[in-house]
mmCIF file of C-alpha atoms in Angstrom:
data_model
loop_
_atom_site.group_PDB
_atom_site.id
_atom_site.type_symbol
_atom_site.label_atom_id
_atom_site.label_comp_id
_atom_site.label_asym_id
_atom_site.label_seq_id
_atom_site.Cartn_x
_atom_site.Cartn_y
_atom_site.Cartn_z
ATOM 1 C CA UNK A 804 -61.903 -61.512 -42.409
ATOM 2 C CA UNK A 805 -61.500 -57.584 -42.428
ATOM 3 C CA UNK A 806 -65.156 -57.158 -43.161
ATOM 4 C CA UNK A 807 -65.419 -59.681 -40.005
ATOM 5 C CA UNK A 808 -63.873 -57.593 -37.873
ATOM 6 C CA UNK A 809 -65.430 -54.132 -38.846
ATOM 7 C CA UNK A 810 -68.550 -56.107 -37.591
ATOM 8 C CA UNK A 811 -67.701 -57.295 -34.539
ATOM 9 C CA UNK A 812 -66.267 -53.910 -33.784
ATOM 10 C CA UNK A 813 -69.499 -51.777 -34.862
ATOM 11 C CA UNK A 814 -71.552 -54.731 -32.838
ATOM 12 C CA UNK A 815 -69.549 -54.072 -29.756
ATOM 13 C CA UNK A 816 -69.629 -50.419 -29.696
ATOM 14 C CA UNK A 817 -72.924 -50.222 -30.588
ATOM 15 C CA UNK A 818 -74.269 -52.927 -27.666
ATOM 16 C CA UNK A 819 -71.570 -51.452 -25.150
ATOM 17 C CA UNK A 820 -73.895 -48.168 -26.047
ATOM 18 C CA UNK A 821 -76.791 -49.495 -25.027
ATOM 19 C CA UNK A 822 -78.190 -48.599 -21.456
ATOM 20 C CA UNK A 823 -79.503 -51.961 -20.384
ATOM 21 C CA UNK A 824 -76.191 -53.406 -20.956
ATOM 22 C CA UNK A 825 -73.862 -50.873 -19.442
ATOM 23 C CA UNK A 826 -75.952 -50.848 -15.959
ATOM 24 C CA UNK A 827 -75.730 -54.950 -16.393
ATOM 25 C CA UNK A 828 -71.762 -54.431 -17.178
ATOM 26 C CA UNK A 829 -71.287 -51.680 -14.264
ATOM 27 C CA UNK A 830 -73.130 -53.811 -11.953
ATOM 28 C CA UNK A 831 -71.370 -57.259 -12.533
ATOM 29 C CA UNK A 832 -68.007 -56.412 -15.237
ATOM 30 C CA UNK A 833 -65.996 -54.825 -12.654
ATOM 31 C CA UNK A 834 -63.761 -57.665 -11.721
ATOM 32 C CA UNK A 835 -64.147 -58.350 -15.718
ATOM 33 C CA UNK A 836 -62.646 -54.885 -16.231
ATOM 34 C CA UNK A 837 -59.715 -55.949 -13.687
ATOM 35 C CA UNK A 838 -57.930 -57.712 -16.344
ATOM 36 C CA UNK A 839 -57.026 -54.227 -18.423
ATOM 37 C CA UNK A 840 -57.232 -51.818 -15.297
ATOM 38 C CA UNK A 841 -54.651 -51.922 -12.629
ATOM 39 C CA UNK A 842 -56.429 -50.803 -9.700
ATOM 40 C CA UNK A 843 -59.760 -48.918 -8.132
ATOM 41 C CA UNK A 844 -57.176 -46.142 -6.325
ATOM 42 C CA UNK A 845 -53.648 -44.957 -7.164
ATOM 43 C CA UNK A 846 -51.912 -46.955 -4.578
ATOM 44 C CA UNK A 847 -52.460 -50.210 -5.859
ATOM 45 C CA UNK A 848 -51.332 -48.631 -9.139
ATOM 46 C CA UNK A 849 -48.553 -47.608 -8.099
ATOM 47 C CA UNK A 850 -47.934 -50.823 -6.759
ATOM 48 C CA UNK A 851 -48.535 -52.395 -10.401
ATOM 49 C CA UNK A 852 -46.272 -49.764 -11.924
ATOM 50 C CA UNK A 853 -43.127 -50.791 -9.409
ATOM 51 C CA UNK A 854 -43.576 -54.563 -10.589
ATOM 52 C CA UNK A 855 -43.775 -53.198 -14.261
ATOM 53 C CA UNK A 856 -40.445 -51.739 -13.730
ATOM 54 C CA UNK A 857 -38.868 -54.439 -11.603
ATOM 55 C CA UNK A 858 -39.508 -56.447 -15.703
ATOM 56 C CA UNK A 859 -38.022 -53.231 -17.425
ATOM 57 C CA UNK A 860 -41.074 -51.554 -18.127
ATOM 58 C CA UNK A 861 -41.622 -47.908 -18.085
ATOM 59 C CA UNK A 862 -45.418 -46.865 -17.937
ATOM 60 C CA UNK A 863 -47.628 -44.054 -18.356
ATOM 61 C CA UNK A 864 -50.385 -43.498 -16.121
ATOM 62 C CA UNK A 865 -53.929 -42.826 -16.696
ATOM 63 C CA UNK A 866 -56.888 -41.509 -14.309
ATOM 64 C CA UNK A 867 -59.802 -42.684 -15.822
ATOM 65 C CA UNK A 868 -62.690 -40.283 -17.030
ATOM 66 C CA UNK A 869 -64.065 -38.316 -20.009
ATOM 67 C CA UNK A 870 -67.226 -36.723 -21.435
ATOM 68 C CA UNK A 871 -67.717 -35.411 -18.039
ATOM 69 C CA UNK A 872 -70.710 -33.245 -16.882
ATOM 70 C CA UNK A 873 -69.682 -30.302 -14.680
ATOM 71 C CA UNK A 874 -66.239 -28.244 -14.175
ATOM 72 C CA UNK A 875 -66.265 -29.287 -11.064
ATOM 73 C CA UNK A 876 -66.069 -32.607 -12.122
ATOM 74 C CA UNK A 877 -63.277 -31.029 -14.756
ATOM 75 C CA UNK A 878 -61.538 -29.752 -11.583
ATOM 76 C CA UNK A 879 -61.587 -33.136 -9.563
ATOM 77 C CA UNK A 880 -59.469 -34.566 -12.494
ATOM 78 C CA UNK A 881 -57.046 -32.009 -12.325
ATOM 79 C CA UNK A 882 -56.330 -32.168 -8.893
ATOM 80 C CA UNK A 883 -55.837 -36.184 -9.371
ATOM 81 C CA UNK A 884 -53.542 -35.658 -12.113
ATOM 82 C CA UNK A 885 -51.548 -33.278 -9.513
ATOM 83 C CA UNK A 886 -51.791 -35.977 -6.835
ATOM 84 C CA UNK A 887 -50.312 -38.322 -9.532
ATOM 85 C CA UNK A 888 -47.275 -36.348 -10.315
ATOM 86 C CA UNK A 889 -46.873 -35.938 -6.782
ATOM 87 C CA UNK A 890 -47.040 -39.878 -5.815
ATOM 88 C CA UNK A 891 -44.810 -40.588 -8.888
ATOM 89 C CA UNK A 892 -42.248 -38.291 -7.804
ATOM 90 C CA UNK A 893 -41.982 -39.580 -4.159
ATOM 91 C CA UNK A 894 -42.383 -43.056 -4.951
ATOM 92 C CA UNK A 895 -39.660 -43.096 -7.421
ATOM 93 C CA UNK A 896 -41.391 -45.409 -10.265
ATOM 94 C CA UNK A 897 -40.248 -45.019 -13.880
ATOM 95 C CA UNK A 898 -43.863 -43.387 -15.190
ATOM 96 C CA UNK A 899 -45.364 -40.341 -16.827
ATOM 97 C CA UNK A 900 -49.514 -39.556 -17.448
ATOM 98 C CA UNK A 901 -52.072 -39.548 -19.734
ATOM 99 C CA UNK A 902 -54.970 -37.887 -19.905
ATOM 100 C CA UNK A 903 -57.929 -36.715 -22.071
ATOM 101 C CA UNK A 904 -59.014 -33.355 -22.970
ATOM 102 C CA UNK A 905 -62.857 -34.307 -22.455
ATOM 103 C CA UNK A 906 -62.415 -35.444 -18.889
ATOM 104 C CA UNK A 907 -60.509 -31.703 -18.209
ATOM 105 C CA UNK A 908 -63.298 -30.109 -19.709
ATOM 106 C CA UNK A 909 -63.319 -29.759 -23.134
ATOM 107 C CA UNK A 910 -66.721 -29.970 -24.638
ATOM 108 C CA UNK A 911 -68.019 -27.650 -21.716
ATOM 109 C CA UNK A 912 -65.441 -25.079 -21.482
ATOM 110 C CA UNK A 913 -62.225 -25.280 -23.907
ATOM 111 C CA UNK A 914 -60.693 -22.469 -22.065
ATOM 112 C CA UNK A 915 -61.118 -23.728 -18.636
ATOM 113 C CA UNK A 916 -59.574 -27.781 -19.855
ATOM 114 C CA UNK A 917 -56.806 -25.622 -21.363
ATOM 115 C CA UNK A 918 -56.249 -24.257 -17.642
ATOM 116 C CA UNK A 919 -55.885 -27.351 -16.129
ATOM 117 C CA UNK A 920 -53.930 -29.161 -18.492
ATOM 118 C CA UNK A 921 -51.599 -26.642 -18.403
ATOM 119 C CA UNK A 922 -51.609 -26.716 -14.429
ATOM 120 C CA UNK A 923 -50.471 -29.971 -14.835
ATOM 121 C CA UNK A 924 -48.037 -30.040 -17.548
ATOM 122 C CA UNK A 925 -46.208 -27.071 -15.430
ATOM 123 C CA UNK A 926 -46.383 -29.807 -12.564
ATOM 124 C CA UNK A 927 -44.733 -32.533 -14.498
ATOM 125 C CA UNK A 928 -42.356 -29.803 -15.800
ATOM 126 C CA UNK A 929 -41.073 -28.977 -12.265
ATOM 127 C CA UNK A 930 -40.478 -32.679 -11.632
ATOM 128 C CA UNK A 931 -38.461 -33.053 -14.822
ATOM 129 C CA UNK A 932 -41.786 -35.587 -16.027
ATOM 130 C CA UNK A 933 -43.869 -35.628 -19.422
ATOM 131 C CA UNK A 934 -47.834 -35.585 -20.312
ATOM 132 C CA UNK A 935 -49.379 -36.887 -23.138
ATOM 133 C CA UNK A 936 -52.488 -35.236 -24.282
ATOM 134 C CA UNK A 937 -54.361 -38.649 -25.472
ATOM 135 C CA UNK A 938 -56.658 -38.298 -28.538
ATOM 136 C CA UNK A 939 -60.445 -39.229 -28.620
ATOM 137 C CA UNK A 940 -62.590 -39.232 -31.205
ATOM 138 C CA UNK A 941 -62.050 -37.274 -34.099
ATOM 139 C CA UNK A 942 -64.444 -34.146 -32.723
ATOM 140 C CA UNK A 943 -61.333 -33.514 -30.569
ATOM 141 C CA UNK A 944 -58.447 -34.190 -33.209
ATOM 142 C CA UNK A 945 -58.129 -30.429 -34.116
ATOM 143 C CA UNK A 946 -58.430 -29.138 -30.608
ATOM 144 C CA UNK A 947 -56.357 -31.304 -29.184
ATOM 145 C CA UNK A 948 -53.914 -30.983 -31.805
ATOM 146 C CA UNK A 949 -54.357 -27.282 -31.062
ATOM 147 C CA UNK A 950 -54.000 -27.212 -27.382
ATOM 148 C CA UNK A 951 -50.588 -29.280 -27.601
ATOM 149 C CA UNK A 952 -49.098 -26.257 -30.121
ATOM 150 C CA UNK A 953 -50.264 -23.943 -27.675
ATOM 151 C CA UNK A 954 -48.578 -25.552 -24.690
ATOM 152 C CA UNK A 955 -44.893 -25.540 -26.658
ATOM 153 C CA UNK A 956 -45.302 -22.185 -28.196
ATOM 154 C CA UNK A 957 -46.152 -21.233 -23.927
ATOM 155 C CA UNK A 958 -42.785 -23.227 -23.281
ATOM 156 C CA UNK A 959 -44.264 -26.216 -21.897
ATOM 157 C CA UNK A 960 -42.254 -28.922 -24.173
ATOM 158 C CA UNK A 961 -42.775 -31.585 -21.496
ATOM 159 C CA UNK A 962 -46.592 -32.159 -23.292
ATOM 160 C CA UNK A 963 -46.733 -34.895 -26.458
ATOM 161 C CA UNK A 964 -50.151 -36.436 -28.407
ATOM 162 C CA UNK A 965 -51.033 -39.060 -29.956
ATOM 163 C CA UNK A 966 -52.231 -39.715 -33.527
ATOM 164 C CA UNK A 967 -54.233 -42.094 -35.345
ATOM 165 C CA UNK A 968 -53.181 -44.185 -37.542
ATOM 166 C CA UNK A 969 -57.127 -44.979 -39.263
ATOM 167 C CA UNK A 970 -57.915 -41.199 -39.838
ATOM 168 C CA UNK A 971 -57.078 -40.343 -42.906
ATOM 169 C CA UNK A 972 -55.838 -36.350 -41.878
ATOM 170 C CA UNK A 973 -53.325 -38.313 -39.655
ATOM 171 C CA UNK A 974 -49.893 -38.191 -42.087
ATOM 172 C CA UNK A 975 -50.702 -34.690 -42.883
ATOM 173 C CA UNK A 976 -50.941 -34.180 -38.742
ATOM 174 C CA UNK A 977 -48.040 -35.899 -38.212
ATOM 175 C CA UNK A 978 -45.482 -33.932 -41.062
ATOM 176 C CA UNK A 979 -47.232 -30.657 -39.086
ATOM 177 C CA UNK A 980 -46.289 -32.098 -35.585
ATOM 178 C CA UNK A 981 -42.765 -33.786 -35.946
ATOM 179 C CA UNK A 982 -41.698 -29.793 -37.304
ATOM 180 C CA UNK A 983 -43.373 -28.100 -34.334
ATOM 181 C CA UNK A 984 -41.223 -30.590 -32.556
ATOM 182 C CA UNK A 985 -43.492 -32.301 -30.522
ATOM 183 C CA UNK A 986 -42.955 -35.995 -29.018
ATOM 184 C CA UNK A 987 -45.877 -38.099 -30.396
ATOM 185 C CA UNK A 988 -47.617 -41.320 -29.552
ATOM 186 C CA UNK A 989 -49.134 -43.253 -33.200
ATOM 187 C CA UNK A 990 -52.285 -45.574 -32.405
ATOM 188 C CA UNK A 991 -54.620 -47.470 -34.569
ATOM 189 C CA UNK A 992 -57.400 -45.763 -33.362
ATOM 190 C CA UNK A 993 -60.262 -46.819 -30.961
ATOM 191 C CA UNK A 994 -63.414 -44.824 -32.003
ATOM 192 C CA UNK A 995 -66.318 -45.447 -34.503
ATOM 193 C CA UNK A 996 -65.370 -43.219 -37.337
ATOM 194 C CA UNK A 997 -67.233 -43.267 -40.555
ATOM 195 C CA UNK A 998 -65.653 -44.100 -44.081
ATOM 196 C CA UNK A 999 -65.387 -40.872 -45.047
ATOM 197 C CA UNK A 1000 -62.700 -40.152 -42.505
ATOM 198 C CA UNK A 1001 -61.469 -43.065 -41.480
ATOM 199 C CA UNK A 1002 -59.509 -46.624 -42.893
ATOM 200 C CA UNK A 1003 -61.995 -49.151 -42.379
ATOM 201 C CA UNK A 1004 -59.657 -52.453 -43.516
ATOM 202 C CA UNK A 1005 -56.844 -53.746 -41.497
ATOM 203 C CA UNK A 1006 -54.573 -53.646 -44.368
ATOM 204 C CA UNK A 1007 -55.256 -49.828 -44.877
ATOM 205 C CA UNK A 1008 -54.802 -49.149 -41.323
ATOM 206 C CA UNK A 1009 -51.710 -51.355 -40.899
ATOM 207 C CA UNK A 1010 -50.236 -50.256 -43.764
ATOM 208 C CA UNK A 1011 -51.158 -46.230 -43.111
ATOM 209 C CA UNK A 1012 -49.267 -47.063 -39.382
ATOM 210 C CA UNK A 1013 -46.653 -48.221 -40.838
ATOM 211 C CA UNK A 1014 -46.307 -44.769 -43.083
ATOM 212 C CA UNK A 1015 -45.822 -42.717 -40.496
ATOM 213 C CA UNK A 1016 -43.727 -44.971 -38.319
ATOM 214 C CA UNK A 1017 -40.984 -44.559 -41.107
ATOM 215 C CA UNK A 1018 -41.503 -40.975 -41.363
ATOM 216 C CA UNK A 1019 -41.186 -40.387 -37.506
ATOM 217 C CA UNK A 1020 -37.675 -42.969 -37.718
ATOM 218 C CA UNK A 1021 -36.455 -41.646 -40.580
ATOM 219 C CA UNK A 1022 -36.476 -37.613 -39.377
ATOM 220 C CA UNK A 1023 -34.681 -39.221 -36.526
ATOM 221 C CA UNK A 1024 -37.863 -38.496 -34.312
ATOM 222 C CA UNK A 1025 -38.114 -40.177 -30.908
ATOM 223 C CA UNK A 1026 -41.270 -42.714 -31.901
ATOM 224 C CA UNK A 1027 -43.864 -43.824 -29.092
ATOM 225 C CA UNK A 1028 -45.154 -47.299 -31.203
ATOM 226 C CA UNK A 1029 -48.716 -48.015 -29.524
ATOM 227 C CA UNK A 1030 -49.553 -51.281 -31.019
ATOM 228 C CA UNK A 1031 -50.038 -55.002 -30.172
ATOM 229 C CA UNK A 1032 -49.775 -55.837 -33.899
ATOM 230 C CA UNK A 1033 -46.905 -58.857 -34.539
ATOM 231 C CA UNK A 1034 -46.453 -57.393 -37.779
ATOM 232 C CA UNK A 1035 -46.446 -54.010 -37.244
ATOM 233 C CA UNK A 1036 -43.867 -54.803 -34.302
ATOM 234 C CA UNK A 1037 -41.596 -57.058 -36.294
ATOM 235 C CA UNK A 1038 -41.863 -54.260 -38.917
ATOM 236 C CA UNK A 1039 -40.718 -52.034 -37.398
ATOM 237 C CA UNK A 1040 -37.724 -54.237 -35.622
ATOM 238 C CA UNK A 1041 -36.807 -54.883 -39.077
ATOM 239 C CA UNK A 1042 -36.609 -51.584 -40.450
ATOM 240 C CA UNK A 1043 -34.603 -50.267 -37.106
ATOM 241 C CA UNK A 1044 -32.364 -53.159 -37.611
ATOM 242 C CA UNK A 1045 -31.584 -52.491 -41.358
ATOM 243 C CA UNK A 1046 -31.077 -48.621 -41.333
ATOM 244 C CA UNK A 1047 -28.931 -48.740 -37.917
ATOM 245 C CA UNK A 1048 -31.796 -47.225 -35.996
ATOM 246 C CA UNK A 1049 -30.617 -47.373 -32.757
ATOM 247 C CA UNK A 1050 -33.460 -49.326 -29.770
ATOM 248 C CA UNK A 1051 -32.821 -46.088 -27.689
ATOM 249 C CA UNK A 1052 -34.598 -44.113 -30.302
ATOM 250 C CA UNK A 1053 -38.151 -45.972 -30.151
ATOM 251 C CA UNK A 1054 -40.181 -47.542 -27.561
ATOM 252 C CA UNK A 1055 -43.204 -50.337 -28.150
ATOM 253 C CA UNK A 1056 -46.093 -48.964 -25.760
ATOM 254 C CA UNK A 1057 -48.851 -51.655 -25.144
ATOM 255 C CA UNK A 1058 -51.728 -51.751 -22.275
ATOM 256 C CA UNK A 1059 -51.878 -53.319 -19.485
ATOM 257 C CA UNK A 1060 -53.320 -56.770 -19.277
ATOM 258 C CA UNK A 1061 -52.523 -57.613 -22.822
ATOM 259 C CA UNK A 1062 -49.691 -59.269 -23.947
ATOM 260 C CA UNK A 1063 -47.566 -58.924 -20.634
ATOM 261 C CA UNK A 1064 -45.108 -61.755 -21.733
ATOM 262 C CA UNK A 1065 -44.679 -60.014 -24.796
ATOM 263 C CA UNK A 1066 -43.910 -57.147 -23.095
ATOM 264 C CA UNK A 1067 -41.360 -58.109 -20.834
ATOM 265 C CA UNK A 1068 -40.103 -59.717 -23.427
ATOM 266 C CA UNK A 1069 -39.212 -56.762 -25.613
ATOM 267 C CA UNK A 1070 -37.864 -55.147 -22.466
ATOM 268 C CA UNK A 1071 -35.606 -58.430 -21.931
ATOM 269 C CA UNK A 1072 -34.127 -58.269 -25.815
ATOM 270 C CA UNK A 1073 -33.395 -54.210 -24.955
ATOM 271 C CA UNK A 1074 -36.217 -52.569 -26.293
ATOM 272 C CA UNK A 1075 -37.906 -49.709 -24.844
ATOM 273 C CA UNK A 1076 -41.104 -50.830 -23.594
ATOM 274 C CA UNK A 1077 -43.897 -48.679 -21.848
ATOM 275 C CA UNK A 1078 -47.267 -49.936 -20.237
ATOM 276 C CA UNK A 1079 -50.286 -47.724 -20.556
ATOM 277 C CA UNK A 1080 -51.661 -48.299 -17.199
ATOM 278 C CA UNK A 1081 -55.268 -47.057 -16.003
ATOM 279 C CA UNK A 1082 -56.553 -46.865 -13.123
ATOM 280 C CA UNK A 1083 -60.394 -45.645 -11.338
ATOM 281 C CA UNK A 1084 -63.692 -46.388 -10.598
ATOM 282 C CA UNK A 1085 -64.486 -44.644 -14.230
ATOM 283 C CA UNK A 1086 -63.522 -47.869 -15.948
ATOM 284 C CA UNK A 1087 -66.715 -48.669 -18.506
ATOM 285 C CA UNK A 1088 -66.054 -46.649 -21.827
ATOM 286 C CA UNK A 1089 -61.997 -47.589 -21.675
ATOM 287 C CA UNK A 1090 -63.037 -51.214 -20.951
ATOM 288 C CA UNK A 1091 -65.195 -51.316 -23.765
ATOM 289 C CA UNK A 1092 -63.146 -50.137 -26.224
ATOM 290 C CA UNK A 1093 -60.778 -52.601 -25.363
ATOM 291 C CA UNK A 1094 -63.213 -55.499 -26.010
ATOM 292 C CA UNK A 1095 -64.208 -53.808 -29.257
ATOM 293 C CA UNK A 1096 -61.056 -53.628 -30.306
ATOM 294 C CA UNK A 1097 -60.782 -57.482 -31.349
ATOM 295 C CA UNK A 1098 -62.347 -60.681 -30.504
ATOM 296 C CA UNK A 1099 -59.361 -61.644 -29.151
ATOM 297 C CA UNK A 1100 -59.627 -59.497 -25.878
ATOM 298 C CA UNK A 1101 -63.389 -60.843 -25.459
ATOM 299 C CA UNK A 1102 -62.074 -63.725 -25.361
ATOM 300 C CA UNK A 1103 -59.749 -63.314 -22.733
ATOM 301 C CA UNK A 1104 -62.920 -62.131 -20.445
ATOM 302 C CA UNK A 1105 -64.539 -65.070 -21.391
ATOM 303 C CA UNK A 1106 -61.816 -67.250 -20.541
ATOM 304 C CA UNK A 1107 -61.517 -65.285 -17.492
ATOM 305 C CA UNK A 1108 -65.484 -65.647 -16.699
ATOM 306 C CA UNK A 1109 -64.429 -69.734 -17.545
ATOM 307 C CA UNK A 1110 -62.090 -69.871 -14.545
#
């Protein structure tokens, strides 16, 4: 079954990479993508976001874009992210943001993406709100890893990560992290990554997540828990529940369009729940990953496609 589903994931990436397929998928996939994107424009995700919290769920918003071509392109992110701070702050909804170094700038100008994503950490900062630097694939680990330092050693503290749980550098990352004191995210992981680096089995994985969930709860660090995984959740319930970890000192984080019942309800039994929540007319790569991630979420397209 684990070799199974290293398959289907290298299958999927690998066809999702293919030219033919992604004009095909651009063309006709967009009301596909729907079910894991919240909106074209940040209205109607805003709009999604208020219902979110009417359930109890917190979310963090995400622009979509990355491996972008100009820095004017780098720029025109930037001033969205600005624009979403803004609309979150007068609209009153229980939500920080995302975003990715690549679609600031990052492979054309590390300098320049370190600009803007300070311009908008200092943003959230002034409205008392948080970013999260989100990692890509592991030719960005160190530099984003990097740029996060920089930001709290500049006295911008509002600015977290996010680590993978499949790379194998991640535990060392995450002891280096939690004593710089900065708020982190933990993930599976999403990208291709070869053997050398990377867990391919789902035991490995589940069990290296796992690892560094009890080191973040048991140093008393606030833990973002970015999974869908039953048994990582109930895990991790379990272990809260038997070393009187408080629910206030954790929060699940799942996407949106998946598991929605589940989410709300967590929220409903007093857990900390927050919705990763994307929105934009850059929608292809993120919606890709997500089908690659399991069969299950092609699945739910084609049950979709069905109706």
């Amino acid at each position: 079954m684990n070799i199974g589903s290293t398959l289907y994931r290298k299958a999927m990436t690998t066809v999702a990479g293919n030219r033919a397929v992604k004009r095909l998928s651009l063309r006709y996939g967009r009301k596909l993508a729907r079910r894991f994107v919240a909106s074209d424009h940040l209205q109607g995700a805003l709009r999604e976001v208020a219902a979110l919290n009417r359930l109890g769920i917190s979310a963090t918003m995400d622009a979509l874009g990355e491996g972008i071509g100009s820095l004017d392109e780098a720029r025109a992110y930037r001033d969205e992210y600005l624009k979403l701070l803004d609309a979150i702050a007068d609209s009153g909804v229980r939500a920080n943001v995302s975003l990715k170094p690549t679609q600031m700038g990052l492979a054309l100008d590390a300098d320049a993406c370190f600009g803007h994503i300070r311009e908008i950490v200092d943003r959230a900062r002034q409205y008392g709100n948080f970013v999260r630097i989100d990692m890509e694939d592991s030719s960005c680990t160190q530099a984003t890893i990097d740029m996060t330092v920089r930001l709290h050693r500049e006295g911008l503290t509002n600015a977290g990560t996010v680590l993978q749980a499949y790379l194998k550098r991640t535990e060392g990352d995450a002891r280096d992290l939690i004593e710089a004191g900065i708020p982190l995210r933990l993930v599976k992981g999403a990208y291709r990554e070869s053997e050398a680096i990377a867990f391919q089995r789902k035991a490995d994985i589940r069990e290296s997540f796992k690892s560094i969930v009890k080191l973040h709860l048991d140093r008393g660090v606030y833990t973002a828990i970015a999974s869908h995984d039953d048994a990582i959740i109930g895990w991790t319930k379990q272990y809260a529940l038997q070393n009187g970890i408080a629910k206030g000192r954790f929060e699940f984080q799942m996407l949106y369009g998946l598991r929605m019942s589940e989410q709300a309800r967590l929220a409903k039994e007093g857990y900390r729940v927050r919705c990763y929540v994307p929105y934009g007319t850059m929608w292809y790569p993120y919606y890709t990953r997500r089908l690659a991630e399991k069969p299950g979420n092609l699945w739910l397209v084609v049950k979709h496609l069905l109706r």
